PDB file of C-alpha atoms in Angstrom:
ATOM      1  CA  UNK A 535      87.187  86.193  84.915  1.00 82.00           C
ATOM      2  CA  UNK A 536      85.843  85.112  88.426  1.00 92.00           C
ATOM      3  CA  UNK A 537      85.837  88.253  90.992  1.00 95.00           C
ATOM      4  CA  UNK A 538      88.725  85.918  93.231  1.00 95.00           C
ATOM      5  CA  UNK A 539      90.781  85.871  90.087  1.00 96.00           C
ATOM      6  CA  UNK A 540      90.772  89.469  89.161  1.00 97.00           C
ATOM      7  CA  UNK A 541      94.452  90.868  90.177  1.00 98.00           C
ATOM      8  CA  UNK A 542      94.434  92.533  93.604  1.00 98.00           C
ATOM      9  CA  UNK A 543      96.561  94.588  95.779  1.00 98.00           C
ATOM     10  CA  UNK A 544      95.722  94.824  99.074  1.00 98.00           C
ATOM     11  CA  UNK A 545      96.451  97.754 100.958  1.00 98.00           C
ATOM     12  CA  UNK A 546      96.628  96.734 104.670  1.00 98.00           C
ATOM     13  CA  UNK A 547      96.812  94.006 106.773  1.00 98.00           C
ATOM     14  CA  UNK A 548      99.116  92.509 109.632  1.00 98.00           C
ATOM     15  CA  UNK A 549     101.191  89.955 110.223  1.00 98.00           C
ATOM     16  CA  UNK A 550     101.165  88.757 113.945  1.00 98.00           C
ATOM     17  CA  UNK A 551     103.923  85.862 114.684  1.00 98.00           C
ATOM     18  CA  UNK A 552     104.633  85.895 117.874  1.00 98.00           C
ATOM     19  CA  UNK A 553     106.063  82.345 117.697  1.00 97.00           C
ATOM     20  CA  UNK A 554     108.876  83.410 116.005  1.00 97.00           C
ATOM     21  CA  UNK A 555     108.453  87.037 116.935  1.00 98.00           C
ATOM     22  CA  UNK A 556     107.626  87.845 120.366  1.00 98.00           C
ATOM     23  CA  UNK A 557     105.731  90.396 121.041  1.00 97.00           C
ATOM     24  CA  UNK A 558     106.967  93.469 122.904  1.00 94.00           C
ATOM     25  CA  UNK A 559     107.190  94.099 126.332  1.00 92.00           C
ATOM     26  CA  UNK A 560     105.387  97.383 126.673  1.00 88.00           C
ATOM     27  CA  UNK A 561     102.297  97.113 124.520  1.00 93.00           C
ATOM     28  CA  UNK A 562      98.703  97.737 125.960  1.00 89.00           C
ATOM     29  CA  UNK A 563      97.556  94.406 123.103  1.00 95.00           C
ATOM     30  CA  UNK A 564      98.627  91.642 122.468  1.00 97.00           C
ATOM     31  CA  UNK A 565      96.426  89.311 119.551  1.00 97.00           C
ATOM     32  CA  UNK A 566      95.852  85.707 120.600  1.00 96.00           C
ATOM     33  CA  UNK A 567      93.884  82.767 118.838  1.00 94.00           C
ATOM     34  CA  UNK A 568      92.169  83.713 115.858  1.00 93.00           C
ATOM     35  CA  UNK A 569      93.728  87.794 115.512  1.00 95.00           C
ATOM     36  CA  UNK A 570      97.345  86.184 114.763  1.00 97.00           C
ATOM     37  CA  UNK A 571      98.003  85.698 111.525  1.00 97.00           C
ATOM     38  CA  UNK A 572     101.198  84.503 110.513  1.00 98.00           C
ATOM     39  CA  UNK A 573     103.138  85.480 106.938  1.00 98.00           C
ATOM     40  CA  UNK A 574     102.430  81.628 106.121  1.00 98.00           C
ATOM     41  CA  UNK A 575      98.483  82.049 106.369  1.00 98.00           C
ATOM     42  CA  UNK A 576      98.139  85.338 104.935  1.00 98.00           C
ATOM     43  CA  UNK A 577     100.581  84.438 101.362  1.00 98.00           C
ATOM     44  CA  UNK A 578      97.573  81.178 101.247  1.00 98.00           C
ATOM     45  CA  UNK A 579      94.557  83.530 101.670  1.00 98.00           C
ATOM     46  CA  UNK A 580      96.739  85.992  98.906  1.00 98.00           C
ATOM     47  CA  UNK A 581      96.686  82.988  96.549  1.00 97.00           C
ATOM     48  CA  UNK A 582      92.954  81.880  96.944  1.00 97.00           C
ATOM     49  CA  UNK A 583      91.568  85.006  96.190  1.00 98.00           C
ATOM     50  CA  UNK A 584      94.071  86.620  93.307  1.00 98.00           C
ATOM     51  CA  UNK A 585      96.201  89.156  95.867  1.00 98.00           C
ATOM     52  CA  UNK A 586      99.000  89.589  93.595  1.00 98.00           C
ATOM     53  CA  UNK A 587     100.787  92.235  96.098  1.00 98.00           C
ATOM     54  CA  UNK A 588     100.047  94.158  99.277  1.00 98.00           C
ATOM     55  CA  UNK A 589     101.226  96.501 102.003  1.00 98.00           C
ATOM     56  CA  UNK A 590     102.305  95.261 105.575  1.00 98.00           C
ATOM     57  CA  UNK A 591     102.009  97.617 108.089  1.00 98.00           C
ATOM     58  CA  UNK A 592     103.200  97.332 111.136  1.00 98.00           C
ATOM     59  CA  UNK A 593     100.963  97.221 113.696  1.00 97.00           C
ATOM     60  CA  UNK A 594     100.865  99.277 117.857  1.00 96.00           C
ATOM     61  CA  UNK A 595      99.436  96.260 118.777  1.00 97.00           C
ATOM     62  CA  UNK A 596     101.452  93.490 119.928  1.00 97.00           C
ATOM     63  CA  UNK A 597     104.977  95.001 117.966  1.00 98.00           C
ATOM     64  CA  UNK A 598     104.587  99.024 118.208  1.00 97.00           C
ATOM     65  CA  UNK A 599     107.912 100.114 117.108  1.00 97.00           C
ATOM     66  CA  UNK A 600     109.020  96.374 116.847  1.00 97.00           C
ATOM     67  CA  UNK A 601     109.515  96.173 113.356  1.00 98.00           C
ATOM     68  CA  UNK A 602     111.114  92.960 113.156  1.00 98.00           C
ATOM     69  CA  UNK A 603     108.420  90.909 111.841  1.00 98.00           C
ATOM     70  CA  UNK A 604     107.768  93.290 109.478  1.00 98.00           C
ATOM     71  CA  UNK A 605     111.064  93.528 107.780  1.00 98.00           C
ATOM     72  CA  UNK A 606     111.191  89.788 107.976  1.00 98.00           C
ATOM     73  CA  UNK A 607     108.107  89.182 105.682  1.00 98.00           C
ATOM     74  CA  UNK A 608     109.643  92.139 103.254  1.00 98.00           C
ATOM     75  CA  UNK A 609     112.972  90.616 103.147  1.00 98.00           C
ATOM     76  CA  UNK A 610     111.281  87.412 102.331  1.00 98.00           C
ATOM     77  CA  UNK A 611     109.278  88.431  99.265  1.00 98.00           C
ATOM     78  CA  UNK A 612     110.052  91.751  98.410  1.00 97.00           C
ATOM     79  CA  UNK A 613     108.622  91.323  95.241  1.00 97.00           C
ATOM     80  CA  UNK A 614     105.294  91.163  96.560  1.00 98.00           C
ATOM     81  CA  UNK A 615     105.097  93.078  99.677  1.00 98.00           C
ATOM     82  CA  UNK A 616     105.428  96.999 101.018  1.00 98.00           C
ATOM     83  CA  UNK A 617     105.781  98.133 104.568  1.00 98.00           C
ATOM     84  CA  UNK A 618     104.408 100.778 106.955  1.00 98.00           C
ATOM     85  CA  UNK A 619     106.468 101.132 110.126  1.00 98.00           C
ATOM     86  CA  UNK A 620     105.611 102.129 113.316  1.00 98.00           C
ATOM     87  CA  UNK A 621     108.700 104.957 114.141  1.00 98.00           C
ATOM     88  CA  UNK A 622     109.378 107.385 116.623  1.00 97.00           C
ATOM     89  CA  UNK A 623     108.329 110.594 116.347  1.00 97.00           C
ATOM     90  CA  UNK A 624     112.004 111.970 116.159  1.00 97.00           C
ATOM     91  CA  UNK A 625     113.314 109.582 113.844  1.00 98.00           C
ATOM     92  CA  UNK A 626     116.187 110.561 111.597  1.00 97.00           C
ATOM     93  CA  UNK A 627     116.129 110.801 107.624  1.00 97.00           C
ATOM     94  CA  UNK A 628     118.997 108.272 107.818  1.00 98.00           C
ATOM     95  CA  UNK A 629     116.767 105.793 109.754  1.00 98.00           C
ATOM     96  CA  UNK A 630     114.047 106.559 107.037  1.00 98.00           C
ATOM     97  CA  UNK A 631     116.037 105.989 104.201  1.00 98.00           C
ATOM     98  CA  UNK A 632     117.359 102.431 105.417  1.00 98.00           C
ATOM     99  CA  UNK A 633     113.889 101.762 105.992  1.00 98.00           C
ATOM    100  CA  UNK A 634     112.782 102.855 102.578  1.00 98.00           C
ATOM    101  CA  UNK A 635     115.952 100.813 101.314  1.00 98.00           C
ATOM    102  CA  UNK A 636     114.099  97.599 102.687  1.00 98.00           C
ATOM    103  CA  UNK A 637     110.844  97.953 101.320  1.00 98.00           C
ATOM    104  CA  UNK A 638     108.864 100.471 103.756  1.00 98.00           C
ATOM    105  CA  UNK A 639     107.063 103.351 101.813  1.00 98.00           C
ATOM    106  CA  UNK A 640     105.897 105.135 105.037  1.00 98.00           C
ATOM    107  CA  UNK A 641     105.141 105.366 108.387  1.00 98.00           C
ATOM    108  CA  UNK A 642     101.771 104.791 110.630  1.00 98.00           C
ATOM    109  CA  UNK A 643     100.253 107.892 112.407  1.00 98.00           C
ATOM    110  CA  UNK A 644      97.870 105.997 115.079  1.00 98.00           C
ATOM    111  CA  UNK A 645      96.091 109.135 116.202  1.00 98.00           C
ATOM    112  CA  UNK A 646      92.759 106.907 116.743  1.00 97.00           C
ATOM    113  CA  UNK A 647      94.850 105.336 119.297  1.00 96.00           C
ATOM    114  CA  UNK A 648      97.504 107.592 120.546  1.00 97.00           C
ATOM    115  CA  UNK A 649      95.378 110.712 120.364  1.00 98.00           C
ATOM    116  CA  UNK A 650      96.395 114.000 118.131  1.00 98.00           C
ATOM    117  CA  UNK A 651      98.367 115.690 120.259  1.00 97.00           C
ATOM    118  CA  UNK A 652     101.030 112.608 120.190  1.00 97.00           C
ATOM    119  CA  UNK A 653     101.890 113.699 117.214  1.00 97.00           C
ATOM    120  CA  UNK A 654     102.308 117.359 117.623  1.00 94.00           C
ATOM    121  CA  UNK A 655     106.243 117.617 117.635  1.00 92.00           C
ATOM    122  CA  UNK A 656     106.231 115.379 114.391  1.00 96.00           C
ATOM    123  CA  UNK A 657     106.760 118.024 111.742  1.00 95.00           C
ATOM    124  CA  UNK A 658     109.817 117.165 111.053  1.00 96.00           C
ATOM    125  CA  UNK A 659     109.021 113.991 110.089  1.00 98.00           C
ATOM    126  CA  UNK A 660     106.817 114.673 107.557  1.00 98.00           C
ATOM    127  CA  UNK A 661     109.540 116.524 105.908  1.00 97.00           C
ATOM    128  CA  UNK A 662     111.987 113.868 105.666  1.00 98.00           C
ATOM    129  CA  UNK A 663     108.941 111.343 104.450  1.00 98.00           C
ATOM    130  CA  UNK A 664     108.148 114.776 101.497  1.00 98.00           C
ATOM    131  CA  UNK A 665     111.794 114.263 100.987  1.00 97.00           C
ATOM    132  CA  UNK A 666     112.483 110.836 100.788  1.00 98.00           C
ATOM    133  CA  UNK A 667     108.912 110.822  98.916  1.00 97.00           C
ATOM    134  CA  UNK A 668     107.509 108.319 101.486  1.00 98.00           C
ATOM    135  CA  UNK A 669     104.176 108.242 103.188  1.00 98.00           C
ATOM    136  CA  UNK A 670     102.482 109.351 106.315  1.00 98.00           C
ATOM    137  CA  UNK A 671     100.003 107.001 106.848  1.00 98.00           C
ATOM    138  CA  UNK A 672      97.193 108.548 109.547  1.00 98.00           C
ATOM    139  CA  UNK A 673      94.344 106.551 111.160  1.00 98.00           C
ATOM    140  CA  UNK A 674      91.983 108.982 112.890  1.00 98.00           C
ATOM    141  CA  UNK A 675      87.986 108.752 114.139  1.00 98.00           C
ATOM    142  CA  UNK A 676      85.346 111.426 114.685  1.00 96.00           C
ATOM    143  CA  UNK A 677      86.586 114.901 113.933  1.00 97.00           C
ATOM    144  CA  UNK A 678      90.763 114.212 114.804  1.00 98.00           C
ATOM    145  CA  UNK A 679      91.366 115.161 111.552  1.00 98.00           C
ATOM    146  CA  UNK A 680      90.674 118.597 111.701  1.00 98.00           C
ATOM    147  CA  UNK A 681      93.262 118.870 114.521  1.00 98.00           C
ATOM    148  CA  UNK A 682      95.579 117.158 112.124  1.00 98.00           C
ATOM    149  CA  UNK A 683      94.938 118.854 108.689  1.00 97.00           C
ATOM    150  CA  UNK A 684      96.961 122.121 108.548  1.00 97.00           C
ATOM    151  CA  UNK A 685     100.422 120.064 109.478  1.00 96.00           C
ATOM    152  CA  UNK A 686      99.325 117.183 107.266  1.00 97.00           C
ATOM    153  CA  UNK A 687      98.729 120.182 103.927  1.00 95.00           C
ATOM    154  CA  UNK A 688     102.356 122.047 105.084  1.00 95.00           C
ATOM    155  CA  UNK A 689     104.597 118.955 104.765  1.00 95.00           C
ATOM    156  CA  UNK A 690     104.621 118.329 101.397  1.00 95.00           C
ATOM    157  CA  UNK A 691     104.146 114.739 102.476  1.00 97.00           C
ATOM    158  CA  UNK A 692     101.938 112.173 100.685  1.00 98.00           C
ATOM    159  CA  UNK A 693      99.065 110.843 102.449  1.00 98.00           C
ATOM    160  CA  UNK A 694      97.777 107.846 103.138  1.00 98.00           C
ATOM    161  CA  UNK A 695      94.371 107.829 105.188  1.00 98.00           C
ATOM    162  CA  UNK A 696      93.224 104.417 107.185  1.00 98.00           C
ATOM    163  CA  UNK A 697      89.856 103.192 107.037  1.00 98.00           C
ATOM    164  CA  UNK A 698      87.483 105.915 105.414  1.00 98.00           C
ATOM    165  CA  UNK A 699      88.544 107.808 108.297  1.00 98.00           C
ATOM    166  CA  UNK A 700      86.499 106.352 111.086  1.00 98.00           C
ATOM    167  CA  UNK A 701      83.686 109.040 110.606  1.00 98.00           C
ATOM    168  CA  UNK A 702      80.520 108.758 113.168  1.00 97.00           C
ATOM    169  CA  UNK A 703      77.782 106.933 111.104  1.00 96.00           C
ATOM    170  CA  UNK A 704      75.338 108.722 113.199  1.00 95.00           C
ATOM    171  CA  UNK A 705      76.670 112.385 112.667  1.00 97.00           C
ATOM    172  CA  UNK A 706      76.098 112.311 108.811  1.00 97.00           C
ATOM    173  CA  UNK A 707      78.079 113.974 105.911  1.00 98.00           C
ATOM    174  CA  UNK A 708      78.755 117.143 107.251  1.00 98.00           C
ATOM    175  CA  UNK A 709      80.832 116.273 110.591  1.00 98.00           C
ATOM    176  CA  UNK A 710      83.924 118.012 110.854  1.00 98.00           C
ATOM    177  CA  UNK A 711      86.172 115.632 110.453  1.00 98.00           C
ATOM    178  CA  UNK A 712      85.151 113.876 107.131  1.00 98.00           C
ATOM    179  CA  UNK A 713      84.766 117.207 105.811  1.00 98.00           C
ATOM    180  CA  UNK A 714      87.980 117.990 106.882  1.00 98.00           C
ATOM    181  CA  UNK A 715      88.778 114.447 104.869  1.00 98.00           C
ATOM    182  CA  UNK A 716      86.933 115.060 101.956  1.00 98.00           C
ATOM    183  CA  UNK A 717      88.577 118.769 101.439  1.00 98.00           C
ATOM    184  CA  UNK A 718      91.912 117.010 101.399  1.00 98.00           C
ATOM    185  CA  UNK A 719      90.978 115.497  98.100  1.00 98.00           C
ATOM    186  CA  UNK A 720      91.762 118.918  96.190  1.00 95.00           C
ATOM    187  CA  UNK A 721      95.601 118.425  97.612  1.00 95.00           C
ATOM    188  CA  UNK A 722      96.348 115.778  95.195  1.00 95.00           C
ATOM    189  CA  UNK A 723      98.872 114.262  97.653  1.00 97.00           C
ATOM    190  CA  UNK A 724      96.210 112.296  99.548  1.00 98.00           C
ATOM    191  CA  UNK A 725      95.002 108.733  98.834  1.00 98.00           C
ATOM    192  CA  UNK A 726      92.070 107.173 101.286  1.00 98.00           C
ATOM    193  CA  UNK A 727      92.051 103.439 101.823  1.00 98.00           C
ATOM    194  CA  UNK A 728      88.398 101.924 101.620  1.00 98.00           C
ATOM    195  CA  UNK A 729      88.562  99.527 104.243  1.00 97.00           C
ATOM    196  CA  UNK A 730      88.310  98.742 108.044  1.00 96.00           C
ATOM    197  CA  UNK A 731      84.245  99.327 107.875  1.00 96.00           C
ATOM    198  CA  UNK A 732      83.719  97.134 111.407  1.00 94.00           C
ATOM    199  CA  UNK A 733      85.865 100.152 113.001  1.00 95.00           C
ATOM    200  CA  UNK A 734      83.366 102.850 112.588  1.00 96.00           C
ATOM    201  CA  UNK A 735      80.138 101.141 111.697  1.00 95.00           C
ATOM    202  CA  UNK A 736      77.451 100.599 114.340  1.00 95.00           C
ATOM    203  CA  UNK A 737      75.505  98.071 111.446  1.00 92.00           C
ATOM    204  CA  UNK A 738      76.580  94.509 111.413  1.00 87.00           C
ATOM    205  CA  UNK A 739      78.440  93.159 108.068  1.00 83.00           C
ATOM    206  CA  UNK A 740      78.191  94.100 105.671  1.00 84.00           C
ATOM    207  CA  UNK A 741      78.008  97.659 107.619  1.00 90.00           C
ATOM    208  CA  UNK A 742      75.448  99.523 105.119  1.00 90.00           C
ATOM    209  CA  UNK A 743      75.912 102.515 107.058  1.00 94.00           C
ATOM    210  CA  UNK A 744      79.701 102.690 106.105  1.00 96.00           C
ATOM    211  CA  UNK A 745      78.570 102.906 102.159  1.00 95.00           C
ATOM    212  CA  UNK A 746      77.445 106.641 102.552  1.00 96.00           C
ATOM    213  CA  UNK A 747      80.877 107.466 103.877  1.00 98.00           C
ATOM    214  CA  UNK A 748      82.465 105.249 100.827  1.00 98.00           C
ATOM    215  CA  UNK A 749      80.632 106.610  98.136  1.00 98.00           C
ATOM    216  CA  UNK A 750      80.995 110.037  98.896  1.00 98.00           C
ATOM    217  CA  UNK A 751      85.016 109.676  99.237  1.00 98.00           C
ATOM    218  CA  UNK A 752      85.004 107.803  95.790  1.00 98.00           C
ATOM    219  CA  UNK A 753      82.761 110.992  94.598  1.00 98.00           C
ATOM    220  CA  UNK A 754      85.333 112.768  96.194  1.00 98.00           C
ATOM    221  CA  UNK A 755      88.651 111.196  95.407  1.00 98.00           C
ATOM    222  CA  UNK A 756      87.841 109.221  92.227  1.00 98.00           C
ATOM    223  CA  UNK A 757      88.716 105.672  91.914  1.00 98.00           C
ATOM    224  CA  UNK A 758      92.610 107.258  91.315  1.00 98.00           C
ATOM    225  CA  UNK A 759      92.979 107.843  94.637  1.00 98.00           C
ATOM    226  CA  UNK A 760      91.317 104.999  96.445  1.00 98.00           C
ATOM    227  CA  UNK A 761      92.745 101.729  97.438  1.00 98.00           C
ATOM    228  CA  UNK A 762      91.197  98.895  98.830  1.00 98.00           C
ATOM    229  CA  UNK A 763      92.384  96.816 102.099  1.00 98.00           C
ATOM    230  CA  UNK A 764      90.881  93.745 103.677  1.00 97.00           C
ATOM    231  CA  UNK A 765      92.707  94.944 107.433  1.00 97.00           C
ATOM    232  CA  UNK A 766      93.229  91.107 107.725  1.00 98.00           C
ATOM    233  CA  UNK A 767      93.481  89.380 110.298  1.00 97.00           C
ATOM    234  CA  UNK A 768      90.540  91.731 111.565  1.00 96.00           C
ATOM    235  CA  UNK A 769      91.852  92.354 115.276  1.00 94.00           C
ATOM    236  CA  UNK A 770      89.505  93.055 117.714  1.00 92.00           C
ATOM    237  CA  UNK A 771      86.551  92.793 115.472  1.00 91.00           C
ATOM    238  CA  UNK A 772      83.602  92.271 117.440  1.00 89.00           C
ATOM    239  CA  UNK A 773      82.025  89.386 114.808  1.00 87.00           C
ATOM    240  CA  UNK A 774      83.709  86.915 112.323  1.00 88.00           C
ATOM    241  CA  UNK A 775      84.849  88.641 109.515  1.00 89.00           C
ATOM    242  CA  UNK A 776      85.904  86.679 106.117  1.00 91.00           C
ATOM    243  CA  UNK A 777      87.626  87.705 103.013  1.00 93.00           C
ATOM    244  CA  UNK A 778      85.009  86.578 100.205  1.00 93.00           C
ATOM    245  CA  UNK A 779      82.000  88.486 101.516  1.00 91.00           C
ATOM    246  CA  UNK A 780      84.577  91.410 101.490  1.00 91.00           C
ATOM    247  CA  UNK A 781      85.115  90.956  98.317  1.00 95.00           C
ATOM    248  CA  UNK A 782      81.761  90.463  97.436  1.00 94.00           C
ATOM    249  CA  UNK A 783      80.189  93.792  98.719  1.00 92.00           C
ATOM    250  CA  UNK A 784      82.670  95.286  96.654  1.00 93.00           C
ATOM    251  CA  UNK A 785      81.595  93.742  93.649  1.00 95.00           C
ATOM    252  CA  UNK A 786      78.332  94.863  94.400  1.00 94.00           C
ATOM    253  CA  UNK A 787      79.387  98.830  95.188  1.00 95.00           C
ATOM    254  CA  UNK A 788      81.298  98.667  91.501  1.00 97.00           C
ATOM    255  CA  UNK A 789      79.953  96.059  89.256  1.00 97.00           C
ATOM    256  CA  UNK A 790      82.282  97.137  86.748  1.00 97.00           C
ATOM    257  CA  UNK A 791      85.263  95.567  86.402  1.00 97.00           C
ATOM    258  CA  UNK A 792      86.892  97.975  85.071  1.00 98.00           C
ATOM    259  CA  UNK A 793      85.936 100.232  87.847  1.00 98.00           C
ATOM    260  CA  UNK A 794      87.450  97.252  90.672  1.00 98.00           C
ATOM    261  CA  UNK A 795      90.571  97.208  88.276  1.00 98.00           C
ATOM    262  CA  UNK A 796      91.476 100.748  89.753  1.00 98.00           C
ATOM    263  CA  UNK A 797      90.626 100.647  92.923  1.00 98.00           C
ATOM    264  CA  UNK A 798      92.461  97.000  93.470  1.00 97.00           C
ATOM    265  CA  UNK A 799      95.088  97.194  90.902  1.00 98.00           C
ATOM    266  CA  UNK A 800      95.982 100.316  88.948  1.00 98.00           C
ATOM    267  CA  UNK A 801      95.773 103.118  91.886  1.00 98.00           C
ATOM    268  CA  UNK A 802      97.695 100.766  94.575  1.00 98.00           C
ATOM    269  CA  UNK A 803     100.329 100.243  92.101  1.00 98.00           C
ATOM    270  CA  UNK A 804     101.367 103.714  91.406  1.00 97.00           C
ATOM    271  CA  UNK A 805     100.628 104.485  95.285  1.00 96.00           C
ATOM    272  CA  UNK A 806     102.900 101.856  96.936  1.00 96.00           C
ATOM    273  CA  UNK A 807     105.451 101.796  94.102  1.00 94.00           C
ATOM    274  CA  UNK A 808     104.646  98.611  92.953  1.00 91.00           C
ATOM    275  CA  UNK A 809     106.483  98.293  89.329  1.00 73.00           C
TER     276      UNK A 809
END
């Protein structure tokens, strides 16, 4: 079977619309040209390179807690798709649960953004996502995650980490933060998503000095709780980025399929509740 064939789930990207969506008033970005990728484009890049399913999340930039377009591409093909919202921090279980009813399985934690102590009256949140059995989904760089670990182990909550977690190339293994990261394996609640390598890297693609950072966290995690994401449309990345030479480093980091069939396929699946 051709690597683009091989069944795929891909565990975050965006969909930016403002055409039929506008964007809100009070966000700091707003994508233009080449960032905005409508649900139309992204289902054709699904279908040339075998993305069978994959999870939406709703992005700070140009929607923040906007959902619409997100619920519009669930509602559409909810078959194929799972959401992360962006919420409030005080959000009710009810709100949750109607959320959960149309297809989102979590919520985004921007901390790389918003900073840590954003989220610091959100612990009752977490509870009604450990309730509802929904995710918190955190993005965090350098050592935020230490700040963030001892509500993230109380909820009860599954996680969901962003991007490796944005370590520091340059500080090596033993920074705080990825070791703060790499402890939360043991939990068995957290999942990290392998993706987002032009965030953190200070290497041009294909980012070799990202692969450190991924190959301990699959030493870490196992393949059973690591999912793969593209992060199209790739906003704000500093050079063209493309799907196939995505795919292709992976190939290279597991050249056995059977090793790319969990990370793409059978560990997304059980993660994002996709039957």
């Amino acid at each position: 079977m051709h690597l683009y064939d091989e069944p795929k789930i891909d565990a975050h990207c965006h969909i930016f619309d403002p055409e039929r969506f506008a964007y809100a008033a009070d966000v700091a970005y707003r994508p233009a040209g080449q960032e905005r990728g409508t649900l139309r484009q992204y289902l054709a890049v699904m279908d040339a390179y075998g993305i069978r399913h994959a999870l939406l999340v709703g992005p700070n930039s140009g929607y923040n807690l906007d959902n619409r377009c997100l619920l519009d591409a669930l509602a559409r093909h909810p078959d194929r798709f799972r959401g992360i919202a962006v919420v409030k921090n005080d959000i009710s279980r009810a709100e949750l649960l109607a959320l959960r009813q149309a297809g989102v399985i979590g919520v985004a934690w921007n901390a790389a953004m918003l900073g840590v102590d954003y989220y610091a009256g959100a612990a009752a949140q977490l509870r009604h996502l450990a309730e509802l059995d929904m995710v918190a989904q955190v993005q965090v760089q350098g050592d935020q995650l230490v700040a963030l670990r001892p509500m993230l182990e109380a909820s009860g909550a599954r996680i969901l980490i962003d991007h490796a977690g944005r370590p520091e190339p340059q500080a090596g293994l033993d920074q705080p933060g990825f070791q703060a990261l790499l402890a939360l394996a043991k939990s068995g609640r957290v999942a990290v998503k392998l993706s987002g390598y032009v965030k953190f890297s200070h290497t041009p693609a294909p980012h070799p000095d990202a692969l450190t950072y991924v190959r301990a966290l699959i030493d870490a995690y196992s393949l059973d709780a690591c999912l793969w994401a593209s992060d199209w449309p790739y906003l704000r990345a500093p050079e063209r980025i493309d799907m196939g030479p995505l795919l292709r480093q992976l190939e290279q980091l597991l050249p056995d399929s059977a090793d790319r069939q969990r990370l793409w396929w059978e560990t997304p699946r059980r993660w994002l509740g996709l039957a």
